[in-house]
Short mmCIF file of C-alpha atoms and ligand atoms in Angstrom, two decimals:
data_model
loop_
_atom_site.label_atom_id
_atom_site.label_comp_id
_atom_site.label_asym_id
_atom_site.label_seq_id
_atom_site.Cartn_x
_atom_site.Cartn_y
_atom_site.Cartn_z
CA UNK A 4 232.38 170.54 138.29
CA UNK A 5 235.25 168.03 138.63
CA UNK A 6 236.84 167.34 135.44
CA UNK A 7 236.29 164.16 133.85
CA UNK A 8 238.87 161.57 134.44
CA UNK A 9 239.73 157.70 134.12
CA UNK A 10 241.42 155.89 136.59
CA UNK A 11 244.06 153.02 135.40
CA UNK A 12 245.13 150.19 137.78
CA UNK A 13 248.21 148.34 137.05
CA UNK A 14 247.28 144.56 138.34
CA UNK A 15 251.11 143.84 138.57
CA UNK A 16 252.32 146.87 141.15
CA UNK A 17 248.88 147.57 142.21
CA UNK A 18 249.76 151.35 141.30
CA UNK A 19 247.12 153.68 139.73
CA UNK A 20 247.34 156.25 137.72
CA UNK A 21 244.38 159.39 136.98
CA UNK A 22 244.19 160.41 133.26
CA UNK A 23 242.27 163.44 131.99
CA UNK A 24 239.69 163.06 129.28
CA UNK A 25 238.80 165.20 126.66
CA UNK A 26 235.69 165.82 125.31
CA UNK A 27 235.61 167.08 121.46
CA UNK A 28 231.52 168.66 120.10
CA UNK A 29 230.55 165.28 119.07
CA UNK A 30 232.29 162.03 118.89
CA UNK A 31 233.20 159.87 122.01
CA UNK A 32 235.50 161.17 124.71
CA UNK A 33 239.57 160.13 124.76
CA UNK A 34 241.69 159.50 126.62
CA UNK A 35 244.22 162.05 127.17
CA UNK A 36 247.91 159.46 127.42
CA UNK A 37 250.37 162.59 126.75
CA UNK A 38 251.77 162.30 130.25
CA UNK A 39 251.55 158.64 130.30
CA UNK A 40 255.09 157.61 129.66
CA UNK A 41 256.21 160.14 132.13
CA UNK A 42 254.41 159.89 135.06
CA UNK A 43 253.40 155.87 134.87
CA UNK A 44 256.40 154.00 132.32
CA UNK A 45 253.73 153.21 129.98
CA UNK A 46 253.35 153.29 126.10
CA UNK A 47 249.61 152.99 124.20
CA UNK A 48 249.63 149.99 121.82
CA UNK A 49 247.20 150.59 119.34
CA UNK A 50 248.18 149.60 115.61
CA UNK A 51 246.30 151.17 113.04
CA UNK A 52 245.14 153.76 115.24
CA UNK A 53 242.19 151.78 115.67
CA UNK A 54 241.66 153.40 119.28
CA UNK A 55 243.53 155.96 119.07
CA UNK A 56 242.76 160.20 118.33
CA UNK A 57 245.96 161.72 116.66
CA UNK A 58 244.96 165.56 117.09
CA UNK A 59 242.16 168.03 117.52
CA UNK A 60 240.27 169.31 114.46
CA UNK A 61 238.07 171.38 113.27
CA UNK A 62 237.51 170.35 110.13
CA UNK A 63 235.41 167.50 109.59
CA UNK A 64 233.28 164.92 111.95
CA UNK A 65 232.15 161.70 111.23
CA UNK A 66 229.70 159.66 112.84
CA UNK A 67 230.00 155.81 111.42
CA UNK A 68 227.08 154.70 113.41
CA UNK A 69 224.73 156.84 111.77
CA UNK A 70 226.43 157.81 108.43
CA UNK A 71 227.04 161.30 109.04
CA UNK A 72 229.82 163.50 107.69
CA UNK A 73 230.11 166.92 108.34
CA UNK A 74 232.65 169.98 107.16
CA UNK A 75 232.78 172.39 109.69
CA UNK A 76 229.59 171.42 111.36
CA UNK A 77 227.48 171.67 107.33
CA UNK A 78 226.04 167.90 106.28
CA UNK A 79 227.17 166.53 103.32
CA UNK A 80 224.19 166.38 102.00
CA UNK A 81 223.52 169.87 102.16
CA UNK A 82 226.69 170.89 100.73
CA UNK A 83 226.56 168.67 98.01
CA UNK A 84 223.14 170.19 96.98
CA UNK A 85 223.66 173.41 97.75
CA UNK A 86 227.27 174.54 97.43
CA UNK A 87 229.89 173.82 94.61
CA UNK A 88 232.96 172.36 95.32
CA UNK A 89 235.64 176.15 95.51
CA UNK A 90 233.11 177.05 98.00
CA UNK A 91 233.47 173.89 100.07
CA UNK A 92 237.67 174.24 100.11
CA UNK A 93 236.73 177.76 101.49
CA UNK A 94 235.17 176.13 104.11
CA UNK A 95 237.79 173.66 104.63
CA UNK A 96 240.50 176.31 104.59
CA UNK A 97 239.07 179.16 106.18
CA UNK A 98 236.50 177.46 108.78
CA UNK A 99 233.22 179.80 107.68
CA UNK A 100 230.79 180.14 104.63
CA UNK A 101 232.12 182.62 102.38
CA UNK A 102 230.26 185.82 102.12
CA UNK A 103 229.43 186.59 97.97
CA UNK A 104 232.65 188.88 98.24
CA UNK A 105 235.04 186.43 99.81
CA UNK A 106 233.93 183.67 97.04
CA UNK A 107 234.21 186.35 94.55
CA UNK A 108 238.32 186.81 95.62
CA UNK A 109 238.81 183.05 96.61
CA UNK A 110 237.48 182.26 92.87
CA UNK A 111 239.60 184.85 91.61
CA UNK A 112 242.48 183.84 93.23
CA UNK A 113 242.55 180.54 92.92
CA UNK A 114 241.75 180.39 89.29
CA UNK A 115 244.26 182.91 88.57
CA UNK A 116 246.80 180.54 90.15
CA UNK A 117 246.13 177.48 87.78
CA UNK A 118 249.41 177.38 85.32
CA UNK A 119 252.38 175.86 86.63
CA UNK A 120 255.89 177.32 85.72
CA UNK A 121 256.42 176.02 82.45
CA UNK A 122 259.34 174.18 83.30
CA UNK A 123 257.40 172.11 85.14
CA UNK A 124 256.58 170.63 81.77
CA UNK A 125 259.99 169.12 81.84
CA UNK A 126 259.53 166.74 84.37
CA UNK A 127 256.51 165.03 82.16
CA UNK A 128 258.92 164.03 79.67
CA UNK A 129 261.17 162.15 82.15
CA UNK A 130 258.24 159.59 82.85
CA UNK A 131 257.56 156.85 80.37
CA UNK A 132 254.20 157.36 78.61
CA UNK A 133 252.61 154.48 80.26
CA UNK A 134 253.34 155.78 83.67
CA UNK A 135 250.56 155.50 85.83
CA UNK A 136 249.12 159.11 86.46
CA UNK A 137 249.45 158.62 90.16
CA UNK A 138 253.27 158.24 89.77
CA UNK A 139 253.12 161.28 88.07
CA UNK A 140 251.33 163.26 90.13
CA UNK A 141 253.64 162.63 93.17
CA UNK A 142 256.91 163.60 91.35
CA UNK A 143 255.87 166.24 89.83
CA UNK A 144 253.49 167.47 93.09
CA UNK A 145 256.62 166.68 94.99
CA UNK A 146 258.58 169.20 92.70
CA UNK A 147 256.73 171.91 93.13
CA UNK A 148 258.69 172.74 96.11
CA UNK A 149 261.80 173.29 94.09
CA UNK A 150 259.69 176.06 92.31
CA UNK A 151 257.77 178.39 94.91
CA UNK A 152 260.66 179.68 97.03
CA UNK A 153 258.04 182.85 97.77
CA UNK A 154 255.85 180.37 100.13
CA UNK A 155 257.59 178.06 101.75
CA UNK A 156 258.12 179.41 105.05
CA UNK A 157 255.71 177.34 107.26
CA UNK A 158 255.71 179.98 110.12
CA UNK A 159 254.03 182.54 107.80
CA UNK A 160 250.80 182.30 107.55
CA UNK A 161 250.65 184.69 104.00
CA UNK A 162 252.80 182.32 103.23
CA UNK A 163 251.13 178.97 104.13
CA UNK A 164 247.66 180.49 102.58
CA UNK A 165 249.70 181.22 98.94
CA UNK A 166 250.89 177.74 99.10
CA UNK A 167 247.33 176.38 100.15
CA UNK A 168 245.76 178.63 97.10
CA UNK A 169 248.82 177.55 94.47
CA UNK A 170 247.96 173.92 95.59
CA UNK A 171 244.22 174.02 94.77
CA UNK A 172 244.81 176.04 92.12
CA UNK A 173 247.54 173.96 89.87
CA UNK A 174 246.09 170.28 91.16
CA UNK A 175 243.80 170.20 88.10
CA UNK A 176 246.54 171.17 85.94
CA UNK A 177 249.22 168.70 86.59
CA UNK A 178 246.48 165.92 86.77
CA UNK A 179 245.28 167.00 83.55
CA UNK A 180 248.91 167.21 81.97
CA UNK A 181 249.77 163.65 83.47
CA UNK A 182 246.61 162.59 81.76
CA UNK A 183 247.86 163.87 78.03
CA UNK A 184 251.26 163.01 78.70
CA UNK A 185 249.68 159.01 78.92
CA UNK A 186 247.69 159.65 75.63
CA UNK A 187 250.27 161.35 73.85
CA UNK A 188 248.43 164.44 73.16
CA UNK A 189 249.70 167.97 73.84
CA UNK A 190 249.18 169.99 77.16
CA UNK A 191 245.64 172.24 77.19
CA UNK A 192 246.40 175.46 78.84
CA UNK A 193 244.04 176.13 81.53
CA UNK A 194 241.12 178.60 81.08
CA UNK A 195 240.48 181.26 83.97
CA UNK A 196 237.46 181.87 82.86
CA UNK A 197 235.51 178.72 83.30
CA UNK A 198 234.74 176.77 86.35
CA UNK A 199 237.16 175.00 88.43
CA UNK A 200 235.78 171.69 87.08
CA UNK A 201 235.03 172.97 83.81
CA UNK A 202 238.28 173.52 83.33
CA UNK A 203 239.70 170.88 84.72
CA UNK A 204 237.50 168.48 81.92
CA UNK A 205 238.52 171.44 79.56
CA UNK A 206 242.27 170.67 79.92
CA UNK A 207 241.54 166.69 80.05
CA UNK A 208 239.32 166.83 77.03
CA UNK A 209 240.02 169.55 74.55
CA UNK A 210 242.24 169.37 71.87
CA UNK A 211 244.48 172.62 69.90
CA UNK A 212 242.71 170.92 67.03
CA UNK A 213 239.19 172.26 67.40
CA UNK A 214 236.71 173.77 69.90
CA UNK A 215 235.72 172.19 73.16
CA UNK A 216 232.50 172.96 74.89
CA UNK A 217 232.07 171.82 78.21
CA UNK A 218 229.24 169.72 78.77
CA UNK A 219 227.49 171.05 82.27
CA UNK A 220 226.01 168.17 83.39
CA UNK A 221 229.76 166.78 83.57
CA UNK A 222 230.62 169.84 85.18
CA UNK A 223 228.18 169.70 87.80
CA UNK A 224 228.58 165.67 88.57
CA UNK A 225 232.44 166.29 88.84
CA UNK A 226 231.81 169.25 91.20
CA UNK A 227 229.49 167.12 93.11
CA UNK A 228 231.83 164.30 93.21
CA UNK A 229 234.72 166.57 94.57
CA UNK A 230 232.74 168.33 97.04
CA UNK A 231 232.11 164.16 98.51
CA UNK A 232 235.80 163.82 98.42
CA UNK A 233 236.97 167.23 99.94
CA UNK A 234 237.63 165.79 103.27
CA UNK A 235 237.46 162.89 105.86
CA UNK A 236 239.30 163.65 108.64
CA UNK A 237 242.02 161.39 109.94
CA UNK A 238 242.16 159.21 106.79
CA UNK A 239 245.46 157.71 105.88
CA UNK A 240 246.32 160.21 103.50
CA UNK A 241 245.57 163.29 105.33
CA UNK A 242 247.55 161.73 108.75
CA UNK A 243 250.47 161.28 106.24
CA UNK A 244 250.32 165.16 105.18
CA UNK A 245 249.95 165.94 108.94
CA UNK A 246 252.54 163.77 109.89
CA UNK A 247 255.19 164.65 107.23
CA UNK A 248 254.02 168.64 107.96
CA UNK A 249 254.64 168.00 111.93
CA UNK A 250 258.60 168.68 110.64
CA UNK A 251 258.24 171.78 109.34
CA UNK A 252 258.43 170.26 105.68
CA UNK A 253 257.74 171.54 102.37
CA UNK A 254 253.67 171.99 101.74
CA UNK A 255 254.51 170.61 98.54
CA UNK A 256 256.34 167.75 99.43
CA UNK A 257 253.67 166.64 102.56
CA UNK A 258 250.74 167.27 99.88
CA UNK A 259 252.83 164.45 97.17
CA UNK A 260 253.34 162.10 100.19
CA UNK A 261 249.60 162.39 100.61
CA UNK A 262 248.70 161.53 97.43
CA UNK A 263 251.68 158.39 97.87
CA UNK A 264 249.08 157.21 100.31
CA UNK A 265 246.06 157.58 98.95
CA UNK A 266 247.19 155.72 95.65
CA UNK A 267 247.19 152.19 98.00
CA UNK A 268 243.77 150.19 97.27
CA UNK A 269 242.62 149.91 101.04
CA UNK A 270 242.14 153.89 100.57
CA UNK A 271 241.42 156.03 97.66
CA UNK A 272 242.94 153.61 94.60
CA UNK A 273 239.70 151.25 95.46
CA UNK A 274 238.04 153.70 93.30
CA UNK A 275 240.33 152.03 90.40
CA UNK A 276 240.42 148.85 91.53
CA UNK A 277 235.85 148.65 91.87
CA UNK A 278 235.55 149.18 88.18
CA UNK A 279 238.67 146.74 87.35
CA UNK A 280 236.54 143.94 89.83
CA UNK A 281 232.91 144.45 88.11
CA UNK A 282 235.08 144.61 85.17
CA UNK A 283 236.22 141.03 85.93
CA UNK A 284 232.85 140.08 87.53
CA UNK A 285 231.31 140.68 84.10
CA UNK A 286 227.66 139.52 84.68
CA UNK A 287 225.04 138.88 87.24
CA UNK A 288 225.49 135.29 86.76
CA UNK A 289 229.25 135.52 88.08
CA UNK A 290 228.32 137.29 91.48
CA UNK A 291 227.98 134.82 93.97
CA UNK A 292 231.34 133.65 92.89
CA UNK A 293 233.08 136.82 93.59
CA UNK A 294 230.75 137.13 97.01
CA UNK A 295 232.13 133.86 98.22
CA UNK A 296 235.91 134.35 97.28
CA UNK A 297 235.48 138.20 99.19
CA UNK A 298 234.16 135.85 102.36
CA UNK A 299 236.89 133.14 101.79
CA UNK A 300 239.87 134.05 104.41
CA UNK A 301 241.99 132.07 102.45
CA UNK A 302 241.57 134.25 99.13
CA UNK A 303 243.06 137.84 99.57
CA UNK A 304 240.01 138.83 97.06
CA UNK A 305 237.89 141.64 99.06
CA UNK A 306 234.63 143.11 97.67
CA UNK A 307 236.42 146.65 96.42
CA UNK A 308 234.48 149.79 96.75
CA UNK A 309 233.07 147.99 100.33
CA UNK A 310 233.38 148.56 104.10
CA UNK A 311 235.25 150.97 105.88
CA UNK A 312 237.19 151.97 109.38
CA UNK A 313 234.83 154.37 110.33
CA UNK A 314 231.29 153.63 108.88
CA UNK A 315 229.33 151.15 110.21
CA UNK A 316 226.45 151.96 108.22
CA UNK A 317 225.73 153.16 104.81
CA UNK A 318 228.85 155.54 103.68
CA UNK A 319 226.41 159.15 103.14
CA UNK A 320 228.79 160.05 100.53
CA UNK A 321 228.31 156.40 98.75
CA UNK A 322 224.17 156.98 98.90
CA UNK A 323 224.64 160.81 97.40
CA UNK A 324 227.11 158.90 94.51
CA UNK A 325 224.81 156.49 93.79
CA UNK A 326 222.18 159.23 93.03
CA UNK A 327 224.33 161.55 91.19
CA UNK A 328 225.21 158.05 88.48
CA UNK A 329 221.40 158.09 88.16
CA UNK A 330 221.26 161.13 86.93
CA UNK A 331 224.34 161.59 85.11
CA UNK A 332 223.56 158.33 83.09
CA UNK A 333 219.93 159.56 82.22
CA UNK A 334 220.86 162.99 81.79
CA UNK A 335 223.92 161.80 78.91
CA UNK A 336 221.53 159.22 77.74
CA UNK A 337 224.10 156.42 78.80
CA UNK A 338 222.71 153.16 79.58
CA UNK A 339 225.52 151.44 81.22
CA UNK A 340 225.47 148.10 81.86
CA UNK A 341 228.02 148.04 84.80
CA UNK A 342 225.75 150.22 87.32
CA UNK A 343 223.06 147.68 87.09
CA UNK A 344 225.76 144.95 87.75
CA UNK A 345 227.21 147.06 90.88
CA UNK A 346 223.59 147.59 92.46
CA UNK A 347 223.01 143.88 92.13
CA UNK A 348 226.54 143.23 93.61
CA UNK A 349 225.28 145.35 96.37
CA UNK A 350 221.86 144.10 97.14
CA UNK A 351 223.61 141.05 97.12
CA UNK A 352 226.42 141.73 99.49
CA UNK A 353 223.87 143.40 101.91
CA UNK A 354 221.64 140.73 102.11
CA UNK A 355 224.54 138.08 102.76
CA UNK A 356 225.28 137.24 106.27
CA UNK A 357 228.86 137.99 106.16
CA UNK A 358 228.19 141.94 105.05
CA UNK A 359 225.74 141.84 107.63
CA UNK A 360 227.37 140.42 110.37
CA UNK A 361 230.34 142.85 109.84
CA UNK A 362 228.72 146.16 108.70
CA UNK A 363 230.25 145.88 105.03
CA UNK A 364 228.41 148.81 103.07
CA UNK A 365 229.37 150.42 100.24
CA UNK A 366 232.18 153.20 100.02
CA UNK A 367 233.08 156.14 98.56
CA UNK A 368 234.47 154.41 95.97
CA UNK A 369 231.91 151.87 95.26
CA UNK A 370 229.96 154.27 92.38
CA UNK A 371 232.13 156.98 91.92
CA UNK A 372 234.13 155.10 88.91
CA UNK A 373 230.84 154.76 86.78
CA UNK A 374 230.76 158.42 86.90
CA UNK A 375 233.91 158.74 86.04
CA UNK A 376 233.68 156.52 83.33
CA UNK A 377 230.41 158.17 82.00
CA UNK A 378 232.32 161.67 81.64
CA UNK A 379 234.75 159.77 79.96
CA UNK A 380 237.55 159.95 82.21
CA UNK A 381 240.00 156.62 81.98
CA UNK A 382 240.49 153.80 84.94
CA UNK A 383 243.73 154.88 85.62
CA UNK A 384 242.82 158.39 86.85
CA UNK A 385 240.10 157.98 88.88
CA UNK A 386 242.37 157.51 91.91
CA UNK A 387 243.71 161.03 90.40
CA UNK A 388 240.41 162.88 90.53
CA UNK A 389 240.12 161.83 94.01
CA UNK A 390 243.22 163.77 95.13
CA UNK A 391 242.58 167.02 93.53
CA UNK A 392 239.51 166.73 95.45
CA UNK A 393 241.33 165.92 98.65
CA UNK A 394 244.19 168.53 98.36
CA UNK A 395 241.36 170.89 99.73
CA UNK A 396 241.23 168.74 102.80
CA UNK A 397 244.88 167.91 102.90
CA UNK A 398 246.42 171.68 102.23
CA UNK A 399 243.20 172.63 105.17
CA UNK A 400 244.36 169.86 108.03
CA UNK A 401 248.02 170.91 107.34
CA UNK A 402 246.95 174.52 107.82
CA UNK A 403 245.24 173.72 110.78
CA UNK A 404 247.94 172.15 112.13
CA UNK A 405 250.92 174.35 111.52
CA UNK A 406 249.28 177.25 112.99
CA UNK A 407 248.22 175.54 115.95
CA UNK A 408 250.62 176.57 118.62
CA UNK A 409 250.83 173.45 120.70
CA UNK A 410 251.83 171.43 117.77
CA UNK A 411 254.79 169.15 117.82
CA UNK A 412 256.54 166.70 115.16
CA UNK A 413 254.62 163.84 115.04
CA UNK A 414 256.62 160.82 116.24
CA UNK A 415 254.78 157.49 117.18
CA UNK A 416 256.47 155.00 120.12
CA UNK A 417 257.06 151.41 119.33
CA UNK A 418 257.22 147.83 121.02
CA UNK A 419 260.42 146.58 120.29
CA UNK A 420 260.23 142.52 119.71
CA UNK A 421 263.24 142.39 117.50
CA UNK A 422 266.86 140.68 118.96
CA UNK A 423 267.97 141.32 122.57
CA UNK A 424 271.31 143.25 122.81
CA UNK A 425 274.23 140.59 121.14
CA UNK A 426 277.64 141.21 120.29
CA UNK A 427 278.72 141.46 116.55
CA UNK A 428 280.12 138.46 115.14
CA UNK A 429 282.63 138.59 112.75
CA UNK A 430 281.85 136.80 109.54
CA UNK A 431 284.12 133.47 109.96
CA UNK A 432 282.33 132.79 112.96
CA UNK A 433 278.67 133.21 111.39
N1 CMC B 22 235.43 142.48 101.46
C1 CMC B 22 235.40 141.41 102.26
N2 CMC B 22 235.61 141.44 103.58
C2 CMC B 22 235.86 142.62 104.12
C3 CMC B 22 235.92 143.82 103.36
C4 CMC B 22 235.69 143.70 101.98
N3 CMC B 22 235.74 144.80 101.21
N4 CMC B 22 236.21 144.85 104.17
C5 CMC B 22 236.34 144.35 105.40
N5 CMC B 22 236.11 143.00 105.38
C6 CMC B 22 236.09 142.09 106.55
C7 CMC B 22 237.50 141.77 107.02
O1 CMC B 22 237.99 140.61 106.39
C8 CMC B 22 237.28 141.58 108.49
O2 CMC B 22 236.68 140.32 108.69
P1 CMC B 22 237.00 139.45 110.03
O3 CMC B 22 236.42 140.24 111.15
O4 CMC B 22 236.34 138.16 109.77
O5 CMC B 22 238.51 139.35 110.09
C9 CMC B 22 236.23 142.63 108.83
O6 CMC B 22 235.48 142.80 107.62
C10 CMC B 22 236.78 143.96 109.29
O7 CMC B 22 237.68 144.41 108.28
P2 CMC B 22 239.06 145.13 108.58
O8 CMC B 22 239.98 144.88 107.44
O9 CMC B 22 239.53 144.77 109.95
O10 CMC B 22 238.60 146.64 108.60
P3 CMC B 22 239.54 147.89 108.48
O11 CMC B 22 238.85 148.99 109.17
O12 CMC B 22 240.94 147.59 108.92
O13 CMC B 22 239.62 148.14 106.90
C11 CMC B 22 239.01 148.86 104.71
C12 CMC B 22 238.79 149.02 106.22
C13 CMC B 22 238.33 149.99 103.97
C14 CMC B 22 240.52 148.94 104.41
C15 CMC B 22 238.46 147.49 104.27
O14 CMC B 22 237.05 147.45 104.49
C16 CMC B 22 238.75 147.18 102.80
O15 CMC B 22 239.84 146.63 102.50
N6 CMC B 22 237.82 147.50 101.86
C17 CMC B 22 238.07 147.33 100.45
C18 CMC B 22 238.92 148.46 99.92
C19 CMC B 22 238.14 149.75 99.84
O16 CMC B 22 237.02 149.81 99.32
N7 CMC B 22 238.77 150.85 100.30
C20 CMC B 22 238.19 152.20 100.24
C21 CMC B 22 237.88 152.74 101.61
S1 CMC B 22 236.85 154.20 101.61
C22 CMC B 22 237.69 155.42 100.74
C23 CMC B 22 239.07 155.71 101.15
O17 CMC B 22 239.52 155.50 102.27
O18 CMC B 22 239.79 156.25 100.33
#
């Protein structure tokens, strides 16, 4: 069979030129433009990437149309019923299912990985104690590099899985410790022997004071909420990590530029910035307000916690969230006011023309904050929880791309519009 192709005809020189395209398992064919600077004087123009396929993967697919996500090939849905969120990073990292004995070592190893050098506690004191947590957590991610000298050769690949593990592994930590840094309260030692989000609300929550118990239904919402944020492909964030790792740089250093990026409130700080807006919104009454200022081009105001580059239909991990706050809030006997006020703001939004028109659904983000809230964890660290979530997909698509032997630094073209050449002029004669 002749391989697919598309031919391109420029209408000034008449020329043509034949470009390959590829074909991933699902998703629509691309374009293959490697050669086309080469062989045709040609750049792609394409800002935001709206068009545009950065790399292969393996990882993660997502259909928009339909609302599908899948990790290596497994629905969401499935995993988020069925697995627990160590056993979804194995996925992510490794590409397979762990068999009971992998899990068992992966567990192990990654909770036996969880303290940080305790020097590392130095660089909490340097940031004021109303730091934002996400300011933290890219300094002192970031520093981590000046710490693990034992796996930071990128061409290993022991040493490129240690780093992976030591990132999963210590993520909960540091958030936690940026967490009780803001509050004032000393550091909680992590325990090995409880769950990875056990422990995580075990160092958020307890105290040296008295006994902490950790209350499973948190447990289990937090593990469900983590498995929903493990991975989305080509999101912001993770092209950052990929992009900063395309030099050969510091696993710890691409994973804190990643979380740099995901901080921004088009991408994972919406999560922040929903419950600050129904905050603000306040009552049912005040809705149709806040619709009409999100549809007003002249008001920056957009619905937070709605639409998205990729979905055109319901976000699945938005429908599983919106499930899970059911049954956290009836399970902690929590009668919340602000999740009736978001599912009104939603029925609203979806039955306006605007949200319609442009296929505005809800997010990610859109319910994940009342969960949040529920377990008690504060505004400012939502964004937080939503990277040590990520790291697994971040610390994954950097593996994947390191040890991927056709893979080159990343370095985008540009159109230059600025000045044509000019000579300098000196300053009298400005
Ligand atoms: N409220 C009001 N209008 C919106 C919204 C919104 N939340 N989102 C998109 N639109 C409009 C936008 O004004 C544009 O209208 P028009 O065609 O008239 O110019 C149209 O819908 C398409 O929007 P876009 O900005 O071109 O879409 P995008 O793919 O560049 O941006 C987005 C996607 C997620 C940044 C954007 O929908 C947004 O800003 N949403 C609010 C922030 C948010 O919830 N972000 C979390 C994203 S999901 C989790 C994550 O990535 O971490």
């Amino acid at each position: 069979m002749s391989q697919h192709t598309v031919t391109l005809t420029d209408n000034k020189t008449g020329k043509t030129i034949e470009l390959p395209v590829v074909e991933g398992t699902h998703g629509p064919p691309a374009i293959d433009v490697s050669k086309l600077y080469r062989e045709a004087g040609f750049f792609t123009y394409d800002p935001g990437f709206l068009s545009t396929a950065s790399c292969t993967s393996q990882l993660t697919f997502i259909d928009g149309n339909k609302g599908q996500l899948l990790y290596r090939g497994y629905p969401i849905e499935q995993l988020a019923e069925k697995s627990n969120f160590l056993e979804v990073a194995y996925l992510l990292l490794y590409g397979h299912l762990p068999k009971p004995t992998e899990y068992d070592n992966f567990e192990h190893v990654i909770m036996h990985h969880t303290m940080f050098n305790e020097t590392v506690k130095n660089f909490f004191d340097g940031f004021r104690y109303d730091a934002h947590p996400m300011a933290i957590m890219v300094g002192v991610v970031g520093s981590l590099s000046a710490f693990y000298h034992d796996s930071t050769d990128v061409n290993n690949a022991v040493h490129r899985e240690i780093a992976a593990h030591r990132l999963i592994a210590k993520m909960p930590t540091i958030a936690a410790a940026s967490y009780k840094h803001s509050i004032g309260e000393p550091f909680i030692y992590p325990r090995n022997d409880l769950s990875y989000t056990g422990n995580l609300l075990h160092m958020l929550f307890a105290t040296p004071c008295e006994p902490y118990e950790v209350n499973p239904v948190a447990e289990r919402a937090l593990d469900i909420l983590f498995i929903l944020h493990a991975d989305h492909e080509q999101n912001a964030s993770t092209s950052t990590v990929r992009l900063s790792g395309s030099s050969g740089a510091d696993p710890f250093a691409c994973v804190s530029s990643g979380i740099a990026s995901l901080w921004g409130p088009a991408h994972g700080g919406a999560n922040e910035e929903v419950l600050k807006m129904l905050d603000e919104i306040g009552d049912v009454k005040h809705i149709d307000k806040y619709i009409a200022k999100a549809k007003d081009k002249d008001d920056p105001f957009r619905l937070m916690g709605f639409g998205h580059r990729v979905y055109k239909n319901y976000d699945p991990r938005a429908k599983l969230i919106r499930q899970t706050c059911y049954d956290v809030l009836e399970s902690l006997k929590i009668n919340d006011p602000m999740f009736e006020l978001a599912m009104r703001l939603e029925e609203i939004a979806r039955s306006d023309e605007y949200f319609i028109k442009r296929n505005l659904y809800p997010n990610v983000d859109f319910y994940s904050g009342i969960i949040y809230k529920a377990l008690g964890i504060p505004t400012n660290m939502f964004t937080v929880m939503f990277a040590i979530a990520r790291t697994a997909g971040w610390i994954s698509h950097w593996t994947e791309m390191i040890g991927d032997p056709a893979h080159r630094i990343g370095r985008p073209r540009q159109i230059y519009n600025g000045a044509a050449m000019r000579d300098f002029v000196m300053p009298e004669d400005r």
